[in-house]
Amino acid sequence: MATLRDILRKIGAVKKTRQITRAMNMVAAAKLRNTQGRMESFEPYAGKFAEVLGNLATGMDPEIHPLLVKKEEVSRVELLHFTADRGLCGSFNTNTIHFAENWIKEQTQAGKEVSLTLVGKKGKSYFTRHGGNITASHELIYGKVDISFINQMTRDFTTRFLDDEIHEVYMIFTRFVSMVKQEPTLVKLIPIEPPQREEPAEGVTAEYLCEPSAEELLIELLPKHISVQIYNAFLQNEVSEHAARMTAMDNATKNCTEMIENLTLVYNKARQAAITAELMDIVGGAEAIRKG
Amino acid sequence: MGKLFLEVVTPEKVLVSQEVDSVVAPGTEGEFGVLPGHIHFLSGIVPGELRYDAGGTKEIMAVSTGFAEVSDDKVSILVDAAEKAAEIDVKRAQSALERARERLSKERGTEEEIDFARAEAAMKRAIARIKVAEKAM
């Protein structure tokens, strides 16, 4: 009976798969911890930065810097889109790509042209296949980005914005809400809408002595504000990816275990059936001899 | 005399977070010193050296661009990069300096305004690093 061996082989295969998914789960967990660490060490910077910028920008004339001024006519927009470099992370990439696709559709219907800057292999291969207008793409850079790379990115966007090549810049990344929830998020990068201080009169409204003037400082901080947001998106997206992969691989491991259990059951039944059949043969044979 | 609380923060990590007696930082309009009781103050930071005195031990660091905030005896310095003198890789800084010099000598006069500015910034950062490292030796 060949089926017995077939089942055994199948059990072996599933066991091997389970080993792989389990290993991937653990790798994702380790990477997640690492990235979460980086996210935590970025928080003090981002928090302080937003605070100072909010203080400065409150009550400031929005005409002060071209990056703050909305273009009168918006016909070309740029989207910075984040996907993962690898698959096997559940619906992570599909979700964010669908989200981006819908947004692009909306923009196109409103008569705007969308060009794309992509981060991550998966997004690149999707949008290349589906005819997206790609201006730039970056692959395999997660975990390697430093602030100078981000600054370069910001510089590219701002120059193109100031040259009237693009009129607005948005980004879509997957925000890390919790281990089980990550959601695609849309953020407007340029023109900048500076964070306003929530309560303008908070008792000690700190009047700052500024060097150089408050306006000049603000002008210097604005491009940095974009960089901070992009850096944050990088980290969030990375953490989300690892969390998604962890969950996906955990499920896969569980499914493997379940499958092995079922297959073992089938195997035992088949084995039992084979033994019974053999016994019947022997008994039948013995009976025949006795009678004869 | 009261104390100041100094924080040097980069996007990668918090480098310094401790009580100090005084801080001297490279501002956009020149070097400035902060002692306890300083007025609320905001300033841009340019590549250069940051010195602080914590209970008699003087520390010196190289910082790149960013800004500083002083409020209620708390000094927060937010910069793209910062290194303590002992952590500076002088060789790396020197080769960065050479590269920047090379680019500068090539590009002067061409239309590459932005690259020129970038090379200049890179040179300033490298010079600041080397200076700080030499002083600490």
Coordinates of C-alpha atoms in Angstrom, one line a residue:
Chain A
M1 CA 0.0 0.0 0.0
A2 CA 1.7 3.2 -1.3
T3 CA -0.6 5.6 0.5
L4 CA 1.0 4.9 3.8
R5 CA 4.4 6.1 2.7
D6 CA 2.8 9.0 0.8
I7 CA 1.2 10.2 4.0
L8 CA 4.5 9.8 5.9
R9 CA 6.3 11.9 3.2
K10 CA 3.6 14.6 3.5
I11 CA 4.0 14.7 7.3
G12 CA 7.7 15.1 6.8
A13 CA 7.2 18.0 4.3
V14 CA 4.8 19.8 6.6
K15 CA 7.2 19.4 9.5
K16 CA 10.0 21.0 7.5
T17 CA 7.7 23.9 6.5
R18 CA 6.8 24.4 10.1
Q19 CA 10.5 24.6 11.0
I20 CA 10.9 27.3 8.4
T21 CA 7.9 29.3 9.5
R22 CA 8.9 29.0 13.1
A23 CA 12.4 30.3 12.3
M24 CA 11.0 33.2 10.3
N25 CA 8.7 34.0 13.2
M26 CA 11.6 34.2 15.5
V27 CA 13.7 36.2 13.1
A28 CA 10.8 38.7 12.7
A29 CA 10.5 38.9 16.5
A30 CA 14.2 39.8 16.8
K31 CA 14.0 42.4 14.1
L32 CA 10.9 43.8 15.5
R33 CA 12.6 44.3 18.9
N34 CA 15.6 46.0 17.2
T35 CA 13.4 48.3 15.1
Q36 CA 11.2 49.1 18.1
G37 CA 14.3 50.1 19.9
R38 CA 15.2 52.5 17.2
M39 CA 11.7 53.9 17.2
E40 CA 11.9 54.5 20.9
S41 CA 15.2 56.3 20.6
F42 CA 13.8 58.5 17.9
E43 CA 10.8 59.6 20.0
P44 CA 12.6 62.1 22.2
Y45 CA 14.0 63.9 19.1
A46 CA 10.6 63.9 17.3
G47 CA 8.7 65.0 20.4
K48 CA 11.1 67.8 21.2
F49 CA 11.2 68.9 17.6
A50 CA 7.4 69.0 17.2
E51 CA 7.2 71.0 20.5
V52 CA 9.7 73.7 19.4
L53 CA 8.3 73.9 15.9
G54 CA 4.8 74.3 17.3
N55 CA 6.0 77.0 19.6
L56 CA 7.6 78.8 16.7
A57 CA 4.9 78.4 14.1
T58 CA 2.0 79.4 16.3
G59 CA 0.9 82.8 15.2
M60 CA 3.4 83.0 12.4
D61 CA 2.4 84.4 9.1
P62 CA 2.0 81.4 6.7
E63 CA 3.4 83.5 3.8
I64 CA 6.8 83.5 5.4
H65 CA 8.1 80.5 3.6
P66 CA 7.3 79.0 0.2
L67 CA 7.0 75.6 1.7
L68 CA 4.0 76.7 3.7
V69 CA 2.2 78.3 0.8
K70 CA -0.5 76.3 -1.0
K71 CA -0.3 76.3 -4.8
E72 CA -3.3 77.8 -6.4
E73 CA -3.6 75.2 -9.0
V74 CA -2.8 71.6 -8.1
S75 CA -2.5 69.3 -11.1
R76 CA 0.6 67.3 -10.3
V77 CA 1.1 65.5 -7.0
E78 CA 3.8 63.2 -5.8
L79 CA 3.3 60.2 -3.6
L80 CA 5.9 58.7 -1.4
H81 CA 4.8 55.1 -0.9
F82 CA 6.2 52.6 1.5
T83 CA 6.0 48.8 1.1
A84 CA 8.1 46.0 2.4
D85 CA 11.1 44.5 0.5
R86 CA 9.9 40.9 1.2
G87 CA 6.7 39.0 1.1
L88 CA 5.4 36.4 3.5
C89 CA 4.0 39.0 5.9
G90 CA 0.3 38.4 5.4
S91 CA -1.8 41.1 3.9
F92 CA 0.7 43.8 4.8
N93 CA 1.8 44.7 1.2
T94 CA -1.6 44.1 -0.3
N95 CA -3.3 46.4 2.1
T96 CA -1.0 49.3 1.6
I97 CA -0.9 48.9 -2.2
H98 CA -4.7 48.8 -2.3
F99 CA -4.9 51.9 -0.1
A100 CA -2.5 53.7 -2.4
E101 CA -4.3 52.5 -5.5
N102 CA -7.6 53.8 -4.3
W103 CA -6.0 57.1 -3.4
I104 CA -4.4 57.4 -6.8
K105 CA -7.7 56.7 -8.4
E106 CA -9.4 59.5 -6.5
Q107 CA -6.6 61.9 -7.4
T108 CA -6.8 61.0 -11.1
Q109 CA -10.5 61.5 -11.1
A110 CA -10.0 64.9 -9.6
G111 CA -7.8 65.6 -12.6
K112 CA -4.5 65.4 -10.9
E113 CA -1.5 63.6 -12.2
V114 CA 0.2 61.3 -9.7
S115 CA 3.9 60.4 -9.8
L116 CA 5.4 58.0 -7.4
T117 CA 8.5 57.7 -5.2
L118 CA 8.6 54.2 -4.0
V119 CA 10.4 52.6 -1.0
G120 CA 10.4 48.8 -1.0
K121 CA 10.6 46.1 -3.6
K122 CA 7.0 45.0 -3.5
G123 CA 5.7 48.4 -4.3
K124 CA 8.1 48.8 -7.2
S125 CA 7.2 45.5 -8.8
Y126 CA 3.5 46.2 -8.4
F127 CA 3.5 49.7 -9.8
T128 CA 5.9 48.7 -12.7
R129 CA 3.4 46.0 -13.7
H130 CA 0.4 48.3 -13.4
G131 CA 1.8 51.3 -15.2
G132 CA 2.5 53.7 -12.4
N133 CA 4.4 56.9 -13.1
I134 CA 7.6 56.2 -11.1
T135 CA 10.1 59.0 -10.5
A136 CA 12.3 57.2 -8.1
S137 CA 12.5 53.9 -6.2
H138 CA 14.6 52.7 -3.3
E139 CA 15.0 49.1 -2.5
L140 CA 16.5 47.2 0.4
I141 CA 17.2 50.2 2.5
Y142 CA 15.2 49.5 5.6
G143 CA 17.4 49.4 8.6
K144 CA 20.1 51.3 6.7
V145 CA 18.6 54.7 6.5
D146 CA 20.3 57.5 8.3
I147 CA 19.3 61.1 8.6
S148 CA 21.5 62.2 5.7
F149 CA 19.7 59.9 3.3
I150 CA 16.4 61.3 4.5
N151 CA 17.6 64.9 4.2
Q152 CA 18.6 64.1 0.6
M153 CA 15.1 62.8 0.0
T154 CA 13.6 65.9 1.5
R155 CA 15.8 68.1 -0.6
D156 CA 14.6 66.4 -3.8
F157 CA 11.0 66.9 -2.9
T158 CA 11.4 70.5 -1.9
T159 CA 13.5 71.5 -4.9
R160 CA 10.9 69.9 -7.2
F161 CA 8.1 71.6 -5.3
L162 CA 9.8 75.0 -5.5
D163 CA 10.5 74.5 -9.2
D164 CA 6.7 74.0 -9.7
E165 CA 7.4 70.5 -11.0
I166 CA 5.0 69.1 -8.4
H167 CA 2.4 70.9 -6.5
E168 CA 1.8 68.7 -3.5
V169 CA 3.6 65.8 -1.8
Y170 CA 1.9 63.1 0.2
M171 CA 3.1 59.9 1.7
I172 CA 1.5 56.6 2.5
F173 CA 3.0 54.3 5.0
T174 CA 1.7 51.6 7.4
R175 CA 1.3 52.9 10.9
F176 CA 2.1 50.7 13.8
V177 CA -1.0 50.7 16.1
S178 CA -0.4 47.5 18.0
M179 CA 1.0 44.0 17.5
V180 CA -2.2 42.9 15.8
K181 CA -3.1 46.1 14.1
Q182 CA -1.2 48.1 11.5
E183 CA -3.0 50.5 9.2
P184 CA -2.1 52.3 6.0
T185 CA -2.0 56.0 6.7
L186 CA -1.9 59.1 4.4
V187 CA 0.1 62.1 5.4
K188 CA 0.5 65.4 3.6
L189 CA 4.1 66.5 3.5
I190 CA 4.2 69.6 1.3
P191 CA 2.9 72.3 1.6
I192 CA 3.6 72.0 5.3
E193 CA 0.9 72.4 7.8
P194 CA 2.9 73.1 10.9
P195 CA 1.8 71.6 14.1
Q196 CA -0.1 74.3 16.0
R197 CA 0.2 74.4 19.7
E198 CA -3.0 73.1 21.1
E199 CA -3.4 75.6 24.0
P200 CA -1.9 78.9 23.0
A201 CA -2.1 80.4 26.5
E202 CA -0.7 77.8 28.7
G203 CA 0.2 79.9 31.7
V204 CA 3.8 80.3 31.0
T205 CA 3.8 81.2 27.4
A206 CA 7.5 81.0 26.9
E207 CA 8.7 84.0 25.0
Y208 CA 11.9 82.9 23.3
L209 CA 14.9 84.9 22.5
C210 CA 15.8 83.7 19.1
E211 CA 19.0 83.6 17.3
P212 CA 18.8 84.3 14.4
S213 CA 15.2 85.7 14.2
A214 CA 12.2 83.5 14.8
E215 CA 11.4 83.7 11.1
E216 CA 14.8 82.6 10.0
L217 CA 14.8 79.7 12.5
L218 CA 11.5 78.6 11.3
I219 CA 12.7 78.6 7.7
E220 CA 15.6 76.3 8.8
L221 CA 13.4 74.0 10.7
L222 CA 10.7 73.5 8.1
P223 CA 12.7 71.2 5.8
K224 CA 13.8 69.3 8.9
H225 CA 10.2 68.9 9.8
I226 CA 9.7 67.0 6.5
S227 CA 12.7 64.8 7.3
V228 CA 11.4 64.0 10.7
Q229 CA 8.1 62.9 9.3
I230 CA 9.8 60.7 6.6
Y231 CA 12.1 59.2 9.1
N232 CA 9.2 58.4 11.4
A233 CA 7.4 56.8 8.4
F234 CA 10.4 54.6 7.7
L235 CA 10.5 53.3 11.3
Q236 CA 6.8 52.8 11.6
N237 CA 6.6 51.0 8.3
E238 CA 9.5 48.7 9.3
V239 CA 8.0 47.9 12.7
S240 CA 4.6 47.2 11.1
E241 CA 6.2 44.9 8.5
H242 CA 7.9 42.8 11.2
A243 CA 4.8 42.7 13.3
A244 CA 2.8 41.6 10.3
R245 CA 5.3 38.9 9.4
M246 CA 5.4 37.7 13.0
T247 CA 1.6 37.3 13.1
A248 CA 1.6 35.7 9.7
M249 CA 4.3 33.2 10.5
D250 CA 2.8 32.4 13.8
N251 CA -0.5 31.5 12.1
A252 CA 1.4 29.5 9.5
T253 CA 3.2 27.5 12.3
K254 CA -0.2 26.9 14.0
N255 CA -1.7 25.7 10.7
C256 CA 1.2 23.4 10.2
T257 CA 0.8 21.8 13.6
E258 CA -2.9 21.3 12.9
M259 CA -2.1 19.7 9.6
I260 CA 0.4 17.4 11.1
E261 CA -2.1 16.3 13.7
N262 CA -4.7 15.6 11.0
L263 CA -2.2 13.7 8.8
T264 CA -1.0 11.7 11.7
L265 CA -4.6 10.7 12.4
V266 CA -5.1 9.7 8.8
Y267 CA -1.8 7.8 8.8
N268 CA -2.7 5.8 11.9
K269 CA -6.1 5.0 10.5
A270 CA -4.6 3.8 7.3
R271 CA -2.0 1.8 9.2
Q272 CA -4.7 0.2 11.4
A273 CA -6.7 -0.6 8.2
A274 CA -3.7 -2.3 6.7
I275 CA -3.0 -4.4 9.8
T276 CA -6.7 -5.4 9.9
A277 CA -6.6 -6.3 6.3
E278 CA -3.5 -8.4 6.8
L279 CA -5.0 -10.2 9.8
M280 CA -8.1 -11.0 7.9
D281 CA -5.9 -12.5 5.2
I282 CA -4.0 -14.6 7.6
V283 CA -7.1 -15.7 9.5
G284 CA -8.8 -16.4 6.2
G285 CA -5.8 -18.4 5.0
A286 CA -5.6 -20.4 8.2
E287 CA -9.3 -21.2 8.1
A288 CA -9.0 -22.4 4.6
I289 CA -6.1 -24.7 5.4
R290 CA -7.9 -26.2 8.4
K291 CA -11.0 -26.9 6.4
G292 CA -9.0 -28.3 3.6
Chain B
M1 CA 24.4 77.8 42.2
G2 CA 21.7 75.9 40.4
K3 CA 22.3 73.3 37.8
L4 CA 21.5 73.0 34.2
F5 CA 20.0 69.9 32.7
L6 CA 21.6 69.1 29.4
E7 CA 20.2 66.8 26.7
V8 CA 21.9 66.1 23.4
V9 CA 19.5 64.3 21.1
T10 CA 20.0 62.8 17.7
P11 CA 17.4 60.9 15.6
E12 CA 19.3 57.7 16.5
K13 CA 19.6 58.2 20.2
V14 CA 19.9 60.3 23.3
L15 CA 23.6 61.0 23.7
V16 CA 23.7 63.0 26.8
S17 CA 21.2 63.4 29.5
Q18 CA 22.7 64.7 32.7
E19 CA 23.1 67.6 35.1
V20 CA 25.8 70.1 34.1
D21 CA 27.2 73.4 35.4
S22 CA 27.6 75.1 32.0
V23 CA 27.3 74.6 28.3
V24 CA 29.0 76.2 25.4
A25 CA 27.5 75.5 22.0
P26 CA 28.2 76.6 18.4
G27 CA 25.2 78.8 17.4
T28 CA 24.4 80.2 14.0
E29 CA 25.4 83.7 15.2
G30 CA 28.5 82.5 16.9
E31 CA 29.3 80.5 20.0
F32 CA 27.1 80.9 23.0
G33 CA 27.4 79.9 26.6
V34 CA 24.6 78.9 28.9
L35 CA 24.7 79.1 32.7
P36 CA 21.8 78.4 35.1
G37 CA 19.2 81.0 35.1
H38 CA 19.5 81.7 31.3
I39 CA 16.6 83.4 29.5
H40 CA 14.4 81.2 27.2
F41 CA 16.4 80.9 24.2
L42 CA 16.3 79.3 20.8
S43 CA 19.2 79.1 18.3
G44 CA 20.3 77.2 15.3
I45 CA 23.4 75.0 15.7
V46 CA 26.1 74.8 13.1
P47 CA 28.8 72.1 12.8
G48 CA 31.3 72.7 15.6
E49 CA 32.3 71.8 19.1
L50 CA 30.0 71.6 22.1
R51 CA 31.6 71.8 25.5
Y52 CA 30.1 71.2 28.8
D53 CA 31.3 71.2 32.4
A54 CA 29.8 68.6 34.7
G55 CA 31.1 69.0 38.3
G56 CA 34.6 69.7 37.2
T57 CA 34.9 67.2 34.4
K58 CA 35.0 69.0 31.1
E59 CA 33.5 67.1 28.1
I60 CA 33.8 68.1 24.5
M61 CA 31.7 66.8 21.6
A62 CA 31.4 67.3 17.9
V63 CA 28.0 68.2 16.6
S64 CA 26.5 68.8 13.2
T65 CA 23.6 71.0 12.2
G66 CA 20.4 71.3 14.3
F67 CA 19.1 73.6 16.9
A68 CA 19.2 74.3 20.6
E69 CA 16.5 75.2 23.1
V70 CA 17.0 76.6 26.5
S71 CA 14.1 76.9 28.8
D72 CA 13.8 76.7 32.6
D73 CA 17.4 75.6 33.1
K74 CA 17.0 72.8 30.6
V75 CA 19.2 72.8 27.6
S76 CA 18.0 70.6 24.7
I77 CA 20.3 70.2 21.7
L78 CA 18.8 68.5 18.7
V79 CA 21.3 67.7 16.0
D80 CA 21.5 65.4 13.0
A81 CA 24.7 63.8 14.4
A82 CA 26.9 64.2 17.5
E83 CA 29.9 62.3 18.8
K84 CA 31.9 62.5 22.0
A85 CA 35.5 63.2 21.4
A86 CA 36.6 59.7 22.2
E87 CA 34.2 58.2 19.7
I88 CA 35.3 60.2 16.7
D89 CA 36.7 58.2 13.9
V90 CA 39.5 60.6 12.8
K91 CA 40.5 58.7 9.8
R92 CA 36.9 58.7 8.5
A93 CA 36.6 62.4 9.1
Q94 CA 39.9 63.1 7.4
S95 CA 38.9 61.1 4.3
A96 CA 35.5 62.9 4.3
L97 CA 37.4 66.2 4.4
E98 CA 39.6 65.3 1.5
R99 CA 36.6 64.2 -0.6
A100 CA 34.8 67.4 0.2
R101 CA 37.9 69.5 -0.7
E102 CA 38.2 67.7 -4.0
R103 CA 34.6 68.3 -4.9
L104 CA 34.9 71.9 -3.9
S105 CA 37.9 72.6 -6.1
K106 CA 36.2 70.9 -9.0
E107 CA 32.8 72.5 -8.7
R108 CA 33.6 76.1 -8.0
G109 CA 32.1 78.2 -10.8
T110 CA 29.9 75.6 -12.3
E111 CA 26.1 75.6 -12.0
E112 CA 26.1 72.9 -9.3
E113 CA 25.2 75.4 -6.6
I114 CA 23.5 72.9 -4.4
D115 CA 26.2 70.3 -4.6
F116 CA 28.7 73.0 -3.8
A117 CA 26.7 73.9 -0.7
R118 CA 26.6 70.3 0.3
A119 CA 30.3 69.8 -0.1
E120 CA 30.9 72.8 1.9
A121 CA 28.7 71.6 4.7
A122 CA 30.4 68.2 4.6
M123 CA 33.7 69.9 4.9
K124 CA 32.6 71.9 7.9
R125 CA 31.4 68.8 9.6
A126 CA 34.6 67.0 9.0
I127 CA 36.7 69.9 10.2
A128 CA 34.6 70.1 13.4
R129 CA 35.1 66.4 14.1
I130 CA 38.9 66.5 13.5
K131 CA 39.3 69.6 15.7
V132 CA 37.4 68.1 18.6
A133 CA 39.3 64.8 18.4
E134 CA 42.6 66.6 18.4
K135 CA 41.7 68.8 21.4
A136 CA 40.7 65.7 23.4
M137 CA 44.0 64.0 22.8

